PDB file of C-alpha atoms and ligand atoms in Angstrom:
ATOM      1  CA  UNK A   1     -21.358  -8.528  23.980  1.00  0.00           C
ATOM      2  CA  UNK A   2     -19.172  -6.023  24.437  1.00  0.00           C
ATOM      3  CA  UNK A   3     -17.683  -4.228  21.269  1.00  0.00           C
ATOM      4  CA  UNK A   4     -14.273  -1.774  20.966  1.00  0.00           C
ATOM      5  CA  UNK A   5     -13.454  -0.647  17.413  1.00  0.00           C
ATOM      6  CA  UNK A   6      -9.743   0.408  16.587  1.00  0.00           C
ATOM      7  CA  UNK A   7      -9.659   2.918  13.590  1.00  0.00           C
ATOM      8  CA  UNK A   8      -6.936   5.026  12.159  1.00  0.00           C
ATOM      9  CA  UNK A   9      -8.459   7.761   9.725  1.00  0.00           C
ATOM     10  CA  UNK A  10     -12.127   8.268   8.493  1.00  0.00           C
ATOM     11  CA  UNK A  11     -13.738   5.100   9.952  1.00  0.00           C
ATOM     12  CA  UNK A  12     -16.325   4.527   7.560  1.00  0.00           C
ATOM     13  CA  UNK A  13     -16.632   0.713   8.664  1.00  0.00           C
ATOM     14  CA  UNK A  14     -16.267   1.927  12.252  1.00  0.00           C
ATOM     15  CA  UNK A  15     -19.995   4.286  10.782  1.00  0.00           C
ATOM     16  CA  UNK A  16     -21.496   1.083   9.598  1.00  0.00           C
ATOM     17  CA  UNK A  17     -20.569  -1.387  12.222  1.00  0.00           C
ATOM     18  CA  UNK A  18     -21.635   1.625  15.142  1.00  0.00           C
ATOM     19  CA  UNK A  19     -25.205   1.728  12.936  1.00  0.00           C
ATOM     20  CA  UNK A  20     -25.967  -2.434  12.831  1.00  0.00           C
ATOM     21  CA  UNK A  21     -25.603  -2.449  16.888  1.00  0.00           C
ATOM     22  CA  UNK A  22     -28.996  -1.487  17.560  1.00  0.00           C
ATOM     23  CA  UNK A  23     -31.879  -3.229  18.853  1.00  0.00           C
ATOM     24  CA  UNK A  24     -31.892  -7.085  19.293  1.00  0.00           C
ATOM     25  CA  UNK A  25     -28.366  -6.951  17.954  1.00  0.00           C
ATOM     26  CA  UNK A  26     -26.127  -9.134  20.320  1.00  0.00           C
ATOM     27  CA  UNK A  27     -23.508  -6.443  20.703  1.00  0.00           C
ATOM     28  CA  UNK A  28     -23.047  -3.031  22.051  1.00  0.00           C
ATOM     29  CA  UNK A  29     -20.355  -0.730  21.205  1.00  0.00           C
ATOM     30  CA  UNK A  30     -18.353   0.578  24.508  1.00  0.00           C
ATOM     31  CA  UNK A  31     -15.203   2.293  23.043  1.00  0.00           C
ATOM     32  CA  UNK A  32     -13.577   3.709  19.807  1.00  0.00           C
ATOM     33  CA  UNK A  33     -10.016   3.970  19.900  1.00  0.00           C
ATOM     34  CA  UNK A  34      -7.620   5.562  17.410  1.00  0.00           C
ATOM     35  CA  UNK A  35      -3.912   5.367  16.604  1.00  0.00           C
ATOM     36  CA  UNK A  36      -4.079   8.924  15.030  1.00  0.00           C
ATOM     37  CA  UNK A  37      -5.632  11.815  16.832  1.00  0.00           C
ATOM     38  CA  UNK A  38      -6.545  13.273  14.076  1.00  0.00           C
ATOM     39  CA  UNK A  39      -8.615  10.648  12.611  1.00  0.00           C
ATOM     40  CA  UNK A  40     -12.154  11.373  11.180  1.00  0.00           C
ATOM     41  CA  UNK A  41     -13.812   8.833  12.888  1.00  0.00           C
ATOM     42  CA  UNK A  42     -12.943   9.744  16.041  1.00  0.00           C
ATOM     43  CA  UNK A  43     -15.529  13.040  16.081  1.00  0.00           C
ATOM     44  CA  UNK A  44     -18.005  10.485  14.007  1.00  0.00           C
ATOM     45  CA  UNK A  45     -18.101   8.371  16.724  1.00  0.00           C
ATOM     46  CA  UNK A  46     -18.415  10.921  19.108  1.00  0.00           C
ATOM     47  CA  UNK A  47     -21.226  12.645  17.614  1.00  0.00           C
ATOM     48  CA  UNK A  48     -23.100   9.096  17.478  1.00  0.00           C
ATOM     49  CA  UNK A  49     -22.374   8.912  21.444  1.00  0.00           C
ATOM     50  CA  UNK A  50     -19.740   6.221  21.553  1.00  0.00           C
ATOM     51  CA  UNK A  51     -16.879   6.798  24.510  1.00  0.00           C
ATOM     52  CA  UNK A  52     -13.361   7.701  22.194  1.00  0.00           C
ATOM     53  CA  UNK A  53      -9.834   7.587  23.171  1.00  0.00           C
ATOM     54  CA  UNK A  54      -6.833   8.675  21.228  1.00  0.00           C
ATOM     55  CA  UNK A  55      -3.403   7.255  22.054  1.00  0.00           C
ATOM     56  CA  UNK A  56      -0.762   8.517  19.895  1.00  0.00           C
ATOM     57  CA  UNK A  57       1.624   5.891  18.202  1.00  0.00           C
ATOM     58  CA  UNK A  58       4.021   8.597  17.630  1.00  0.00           C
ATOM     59  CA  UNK A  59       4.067   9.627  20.876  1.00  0.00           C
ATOM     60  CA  UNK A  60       5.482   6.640  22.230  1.00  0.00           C
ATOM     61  CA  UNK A  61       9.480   5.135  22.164  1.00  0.00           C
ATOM     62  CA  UNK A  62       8.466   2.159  21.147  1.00  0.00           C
ATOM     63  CA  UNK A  63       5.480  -0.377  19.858  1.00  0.00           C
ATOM     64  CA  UNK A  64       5.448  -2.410  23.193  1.00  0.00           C
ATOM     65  CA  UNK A  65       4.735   1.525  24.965  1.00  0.00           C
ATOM     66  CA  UNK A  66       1.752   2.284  22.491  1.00  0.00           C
ATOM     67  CA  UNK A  67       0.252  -1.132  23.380  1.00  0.00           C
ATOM     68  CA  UNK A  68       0.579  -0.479  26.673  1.00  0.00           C
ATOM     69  CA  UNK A  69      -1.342   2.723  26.640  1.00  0.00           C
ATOM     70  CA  UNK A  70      -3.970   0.962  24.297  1.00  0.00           C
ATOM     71  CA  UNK A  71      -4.073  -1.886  26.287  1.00  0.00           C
ATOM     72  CA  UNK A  72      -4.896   0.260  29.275  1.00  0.00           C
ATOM     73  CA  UNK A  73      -7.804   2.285  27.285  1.00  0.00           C
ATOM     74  CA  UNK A  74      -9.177  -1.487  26.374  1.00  0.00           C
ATOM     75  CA  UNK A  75      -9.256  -2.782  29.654  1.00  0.00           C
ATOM     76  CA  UNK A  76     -10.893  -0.259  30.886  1.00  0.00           C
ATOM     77  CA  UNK A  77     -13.479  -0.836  28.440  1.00  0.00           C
ATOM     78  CA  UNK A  78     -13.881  -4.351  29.130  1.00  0.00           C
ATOM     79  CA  UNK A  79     -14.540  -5.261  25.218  1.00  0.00           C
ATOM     80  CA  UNK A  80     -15.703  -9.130  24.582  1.00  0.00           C
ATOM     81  CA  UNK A  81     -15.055  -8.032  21.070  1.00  0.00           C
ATOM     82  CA  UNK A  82     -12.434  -6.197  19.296  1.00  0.00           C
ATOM     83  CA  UNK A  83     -12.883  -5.225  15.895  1.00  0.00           C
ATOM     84  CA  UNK A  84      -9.944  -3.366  13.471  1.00  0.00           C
ATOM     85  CA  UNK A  85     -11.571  -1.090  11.109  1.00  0.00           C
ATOM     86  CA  UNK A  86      -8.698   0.815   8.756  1.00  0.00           C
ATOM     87  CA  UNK A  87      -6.524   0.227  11.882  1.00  0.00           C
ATOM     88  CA  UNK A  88      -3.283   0.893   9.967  1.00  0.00           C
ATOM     89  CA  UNK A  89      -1.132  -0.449  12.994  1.00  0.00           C
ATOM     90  CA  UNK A  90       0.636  -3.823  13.312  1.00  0.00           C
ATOM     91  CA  UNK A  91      -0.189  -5.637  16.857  1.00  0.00           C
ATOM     92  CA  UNK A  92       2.258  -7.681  18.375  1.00  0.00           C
ATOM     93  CA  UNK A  93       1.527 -11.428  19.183  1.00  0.00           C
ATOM     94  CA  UNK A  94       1.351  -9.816  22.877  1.00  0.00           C
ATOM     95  CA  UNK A  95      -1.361  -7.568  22.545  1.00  0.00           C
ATOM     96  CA  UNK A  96      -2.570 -10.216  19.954  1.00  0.00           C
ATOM     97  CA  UNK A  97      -2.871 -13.151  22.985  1.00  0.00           C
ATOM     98  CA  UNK A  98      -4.432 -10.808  25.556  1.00  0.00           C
ATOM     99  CA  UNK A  99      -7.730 -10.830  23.389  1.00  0.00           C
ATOM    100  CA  UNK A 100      -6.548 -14.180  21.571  1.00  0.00           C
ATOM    101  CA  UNK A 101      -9.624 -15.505  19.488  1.00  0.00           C
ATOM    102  CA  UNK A 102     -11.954 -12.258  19.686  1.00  0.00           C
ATOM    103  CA  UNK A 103     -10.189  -9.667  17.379  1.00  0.00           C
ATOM    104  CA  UNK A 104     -11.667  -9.551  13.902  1.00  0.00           C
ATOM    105  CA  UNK A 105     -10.098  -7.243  11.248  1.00  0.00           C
ATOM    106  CA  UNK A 106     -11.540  -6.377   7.747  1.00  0.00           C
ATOM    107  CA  UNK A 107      -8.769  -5.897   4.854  1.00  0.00           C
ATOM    108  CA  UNK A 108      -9.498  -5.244   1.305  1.00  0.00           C
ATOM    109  CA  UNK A 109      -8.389  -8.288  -0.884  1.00  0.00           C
ATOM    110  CA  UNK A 110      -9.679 -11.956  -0.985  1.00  0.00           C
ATOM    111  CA  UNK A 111      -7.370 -13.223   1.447  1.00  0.00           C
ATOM    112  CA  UNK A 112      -5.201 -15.101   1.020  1.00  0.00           C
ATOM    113  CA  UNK A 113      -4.793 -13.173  -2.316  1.00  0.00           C
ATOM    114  CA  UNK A 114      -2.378 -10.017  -1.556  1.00  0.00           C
ATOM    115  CA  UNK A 115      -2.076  -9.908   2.369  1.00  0.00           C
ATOM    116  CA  UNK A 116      -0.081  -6.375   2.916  1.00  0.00           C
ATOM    117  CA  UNK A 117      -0.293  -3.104   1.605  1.00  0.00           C
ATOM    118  CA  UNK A 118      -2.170  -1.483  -1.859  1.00  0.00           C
ATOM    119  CA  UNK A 119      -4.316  -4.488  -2.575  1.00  0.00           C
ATOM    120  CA  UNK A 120      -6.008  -3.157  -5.431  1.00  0.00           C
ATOM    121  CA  UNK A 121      -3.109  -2.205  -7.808  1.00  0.00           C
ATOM    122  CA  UNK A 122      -1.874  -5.581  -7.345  1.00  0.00           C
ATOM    123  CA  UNK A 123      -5.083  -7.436  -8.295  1.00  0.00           C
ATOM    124  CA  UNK A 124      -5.510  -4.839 -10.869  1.00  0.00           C
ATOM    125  CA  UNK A 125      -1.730  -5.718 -12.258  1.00  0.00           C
ATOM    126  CA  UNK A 126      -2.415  -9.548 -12.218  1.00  0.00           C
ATOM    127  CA  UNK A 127      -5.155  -9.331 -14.418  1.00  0.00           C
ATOM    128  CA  UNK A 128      -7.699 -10.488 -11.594  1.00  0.00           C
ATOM    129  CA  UNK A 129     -11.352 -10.814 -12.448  1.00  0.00           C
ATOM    130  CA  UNK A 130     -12.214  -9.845  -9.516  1.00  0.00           C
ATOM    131  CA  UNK A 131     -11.570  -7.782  -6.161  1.00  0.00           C
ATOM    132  CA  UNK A 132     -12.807  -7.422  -2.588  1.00  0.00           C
ATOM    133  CA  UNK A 133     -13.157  -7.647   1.011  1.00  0.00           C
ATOM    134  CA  UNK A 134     -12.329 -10.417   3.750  1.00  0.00           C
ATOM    135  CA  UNK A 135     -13.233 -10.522   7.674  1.00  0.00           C
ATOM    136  CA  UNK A 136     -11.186 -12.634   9.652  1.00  0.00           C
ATOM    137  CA  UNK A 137      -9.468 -13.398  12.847  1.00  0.00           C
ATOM    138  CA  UNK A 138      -6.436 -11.330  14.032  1.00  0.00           C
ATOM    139  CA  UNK A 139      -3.462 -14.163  14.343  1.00  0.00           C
ATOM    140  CA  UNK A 140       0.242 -13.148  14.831  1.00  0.00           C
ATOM    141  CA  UNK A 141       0.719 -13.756  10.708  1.00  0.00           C
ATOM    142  CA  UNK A 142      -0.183 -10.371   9.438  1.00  0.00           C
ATOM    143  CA  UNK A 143      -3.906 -10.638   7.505  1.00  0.00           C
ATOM    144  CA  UNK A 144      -3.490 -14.655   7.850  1.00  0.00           C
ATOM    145  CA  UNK A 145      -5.867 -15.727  10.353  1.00  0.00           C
ATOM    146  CA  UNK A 146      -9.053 -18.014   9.746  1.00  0.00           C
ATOM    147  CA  UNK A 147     -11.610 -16.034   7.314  1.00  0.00           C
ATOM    148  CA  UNK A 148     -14.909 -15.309   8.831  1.00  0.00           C
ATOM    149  CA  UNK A 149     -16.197 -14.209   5.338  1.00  0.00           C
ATOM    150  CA  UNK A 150     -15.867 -12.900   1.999  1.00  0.00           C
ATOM    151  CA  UNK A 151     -17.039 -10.442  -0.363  1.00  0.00           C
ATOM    152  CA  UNK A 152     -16.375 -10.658  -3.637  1.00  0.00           C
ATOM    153  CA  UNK A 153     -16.509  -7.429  -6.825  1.00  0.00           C
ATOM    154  CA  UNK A 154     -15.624  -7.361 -10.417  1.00  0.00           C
ATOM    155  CA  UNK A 155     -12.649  -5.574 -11.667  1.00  0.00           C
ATOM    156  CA  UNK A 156     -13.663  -3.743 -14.668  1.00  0.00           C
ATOM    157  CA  UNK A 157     -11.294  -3.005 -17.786  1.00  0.00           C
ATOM    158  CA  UNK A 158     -10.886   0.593 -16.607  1.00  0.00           C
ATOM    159  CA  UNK A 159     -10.659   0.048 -13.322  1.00  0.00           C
ATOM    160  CA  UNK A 160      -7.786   1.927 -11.514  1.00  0.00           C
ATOM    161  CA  UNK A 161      -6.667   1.352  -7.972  1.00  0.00           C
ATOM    162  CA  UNK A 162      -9.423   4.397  -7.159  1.00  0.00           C
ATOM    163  CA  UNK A 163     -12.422   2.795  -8.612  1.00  0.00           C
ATOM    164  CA  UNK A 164     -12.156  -0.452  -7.482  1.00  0.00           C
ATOM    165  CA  UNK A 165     -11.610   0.583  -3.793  1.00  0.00           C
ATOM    166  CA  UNK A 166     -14.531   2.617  -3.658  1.00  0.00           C
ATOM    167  CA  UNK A 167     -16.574  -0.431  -5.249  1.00  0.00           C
ATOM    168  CA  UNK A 168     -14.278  -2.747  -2.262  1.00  0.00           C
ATOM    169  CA  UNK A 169     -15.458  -0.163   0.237  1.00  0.00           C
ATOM    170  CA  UNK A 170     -19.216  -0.683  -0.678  1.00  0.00           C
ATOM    171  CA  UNK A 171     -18.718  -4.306  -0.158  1.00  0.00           C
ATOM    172  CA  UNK A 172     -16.838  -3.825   3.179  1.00  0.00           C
ATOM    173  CA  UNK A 173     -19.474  -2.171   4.533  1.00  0.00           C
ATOM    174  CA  UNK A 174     -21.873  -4.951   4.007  1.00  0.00           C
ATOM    175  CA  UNK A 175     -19.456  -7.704   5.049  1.00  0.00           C
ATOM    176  CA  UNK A 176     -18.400  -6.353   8.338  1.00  0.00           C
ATOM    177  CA  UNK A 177     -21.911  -5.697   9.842  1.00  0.00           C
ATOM    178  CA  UNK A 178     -22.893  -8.716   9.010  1.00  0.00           C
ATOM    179  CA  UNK A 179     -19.865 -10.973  10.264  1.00  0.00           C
ATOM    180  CA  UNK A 180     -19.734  -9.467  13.711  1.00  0.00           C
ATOM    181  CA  UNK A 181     -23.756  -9.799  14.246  1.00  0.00           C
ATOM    182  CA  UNK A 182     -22.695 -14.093  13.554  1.00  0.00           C
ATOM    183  CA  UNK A 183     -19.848 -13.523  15.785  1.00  0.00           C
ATOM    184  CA  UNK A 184     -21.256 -12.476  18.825  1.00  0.00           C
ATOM    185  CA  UNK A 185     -23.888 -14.820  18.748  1.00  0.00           C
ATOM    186  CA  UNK A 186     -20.880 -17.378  19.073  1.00  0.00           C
ATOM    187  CA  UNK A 187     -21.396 -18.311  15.061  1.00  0.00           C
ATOM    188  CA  UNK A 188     -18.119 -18.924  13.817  1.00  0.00           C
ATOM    189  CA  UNK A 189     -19.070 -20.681  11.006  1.00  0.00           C
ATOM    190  CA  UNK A 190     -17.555 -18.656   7.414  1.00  0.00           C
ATOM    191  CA  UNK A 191     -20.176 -17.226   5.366  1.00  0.00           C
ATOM    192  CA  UNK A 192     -19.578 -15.095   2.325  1.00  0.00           C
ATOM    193  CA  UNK A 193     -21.313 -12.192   1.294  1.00  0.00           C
ATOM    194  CA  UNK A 194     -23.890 -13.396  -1.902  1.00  0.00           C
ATOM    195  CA  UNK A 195     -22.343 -11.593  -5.198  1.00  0.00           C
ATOM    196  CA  UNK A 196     -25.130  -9.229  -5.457  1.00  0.00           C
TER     197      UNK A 196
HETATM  198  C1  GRF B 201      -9.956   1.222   3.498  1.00  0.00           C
HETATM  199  O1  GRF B 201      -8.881   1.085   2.570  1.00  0.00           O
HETATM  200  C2  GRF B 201     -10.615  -0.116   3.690  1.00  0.00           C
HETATM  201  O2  GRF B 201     -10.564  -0.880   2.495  1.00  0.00           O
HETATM  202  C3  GRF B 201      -9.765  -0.743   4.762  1.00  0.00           C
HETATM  203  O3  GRF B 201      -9.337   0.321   5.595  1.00  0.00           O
HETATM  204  C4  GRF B 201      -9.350   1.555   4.851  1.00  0.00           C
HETATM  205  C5  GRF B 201     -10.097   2.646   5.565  1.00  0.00           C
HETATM  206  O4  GRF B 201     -11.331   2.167   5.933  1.00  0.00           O
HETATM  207  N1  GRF B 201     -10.525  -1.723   5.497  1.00  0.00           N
HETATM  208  P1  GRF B 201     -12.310   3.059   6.891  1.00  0.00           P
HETATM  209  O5  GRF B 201     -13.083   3.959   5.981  1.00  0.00           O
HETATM  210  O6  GRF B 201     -11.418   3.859   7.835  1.00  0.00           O
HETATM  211  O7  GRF B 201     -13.174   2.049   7.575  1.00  0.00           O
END
């Protein structure tokens, strides 16, 4: 299988997900494309000898215009599978149909707990026991689609929106790797990360 990740800034699930595709790993990784030139992960992935592109959201009129420039960049690539890894863009249910079914994003909350924007201050706020990460499918409905899997983290009593990313992020990085190794074997079956 054929994978393209879509980043925006440091791409440290882009790091993880480029280091599980080795071996008798199912996948391959064929493209890393950013929304940002400027994004971290782009020389990451570089130096770990992945093709990049960078196509410039501001740089376009309109959303429909990016898409079209990062729809080009994908076909070329030919992915099977795209993932979005700290992709901070919003796809419309155009781009979202052309690889309908095969684009997996990771997003920092237990979905459907606090879809959106600064997860972690708002589970911290409610009082939640606990934090973390979810994989699912990309679906019009922003961070809506059917979960692939779950990883689950305590909050702590002094946890601050800083602290309990960075204990999210851990968790991500597990979570991710391991739901697109089921997925392109065809296993779309949910399974959550053991609390560990
Ligand atoms: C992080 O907030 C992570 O929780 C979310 O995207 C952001 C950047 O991740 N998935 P990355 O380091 O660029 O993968």
């Amino acid at each position: 299988k054929r994978v393209a990740i879509l980043i925006s800034g440091g791409g440290s699930n882009m790091v993880r997900l480029l280091e599980s595709m080795t071996g008798d790993h199912p996948a391959r990784p064929v493209l890393v494309a950013s929304n940002d030139p400027t994004a971290g992960g782009l020389a990451k992935a570089t130096s770990m000898g992945v093709e990049t592109v960078a196509i410039d959201h501001r740089a376009h009129r309109d959303r429909e215009s990016f898409e079209r420039a990062l729809l080009k960049a994908l076909d070329a690539a030919q992915p099977d599978i795209i993932c979005l890894a700290g992709f901070m863009r919003i796809l419309t249910p155009d781009f979202i149909d052309r690889y309908a079914g095969r684009i997996l994003n990771i997003h920092p909350s237990l979905l459907p707990l606090y879809p959106g924007l600064n997860t972690h201050a708002r589970a911290i706020a409610a009082g939640d026991g606990f934090g973390g990460a979810t994989v699912h499918l990309v679906t019009p409905e922003l961070d809506a689609g059917p979960i692939l899997g779950q990883a689950r983290v305590p909050i702590h009593p002094g946890d601050d929106p800083e602290t309990l990313a960075k204990r999210v992020l851990a968790v991500e990085h597990r979570l991710y790797p391991a739901v697109l190794r089921r997925f392109a074997q065809g296993d779309l079956a949910r399974q959550d990360l053991s609390d560990a």
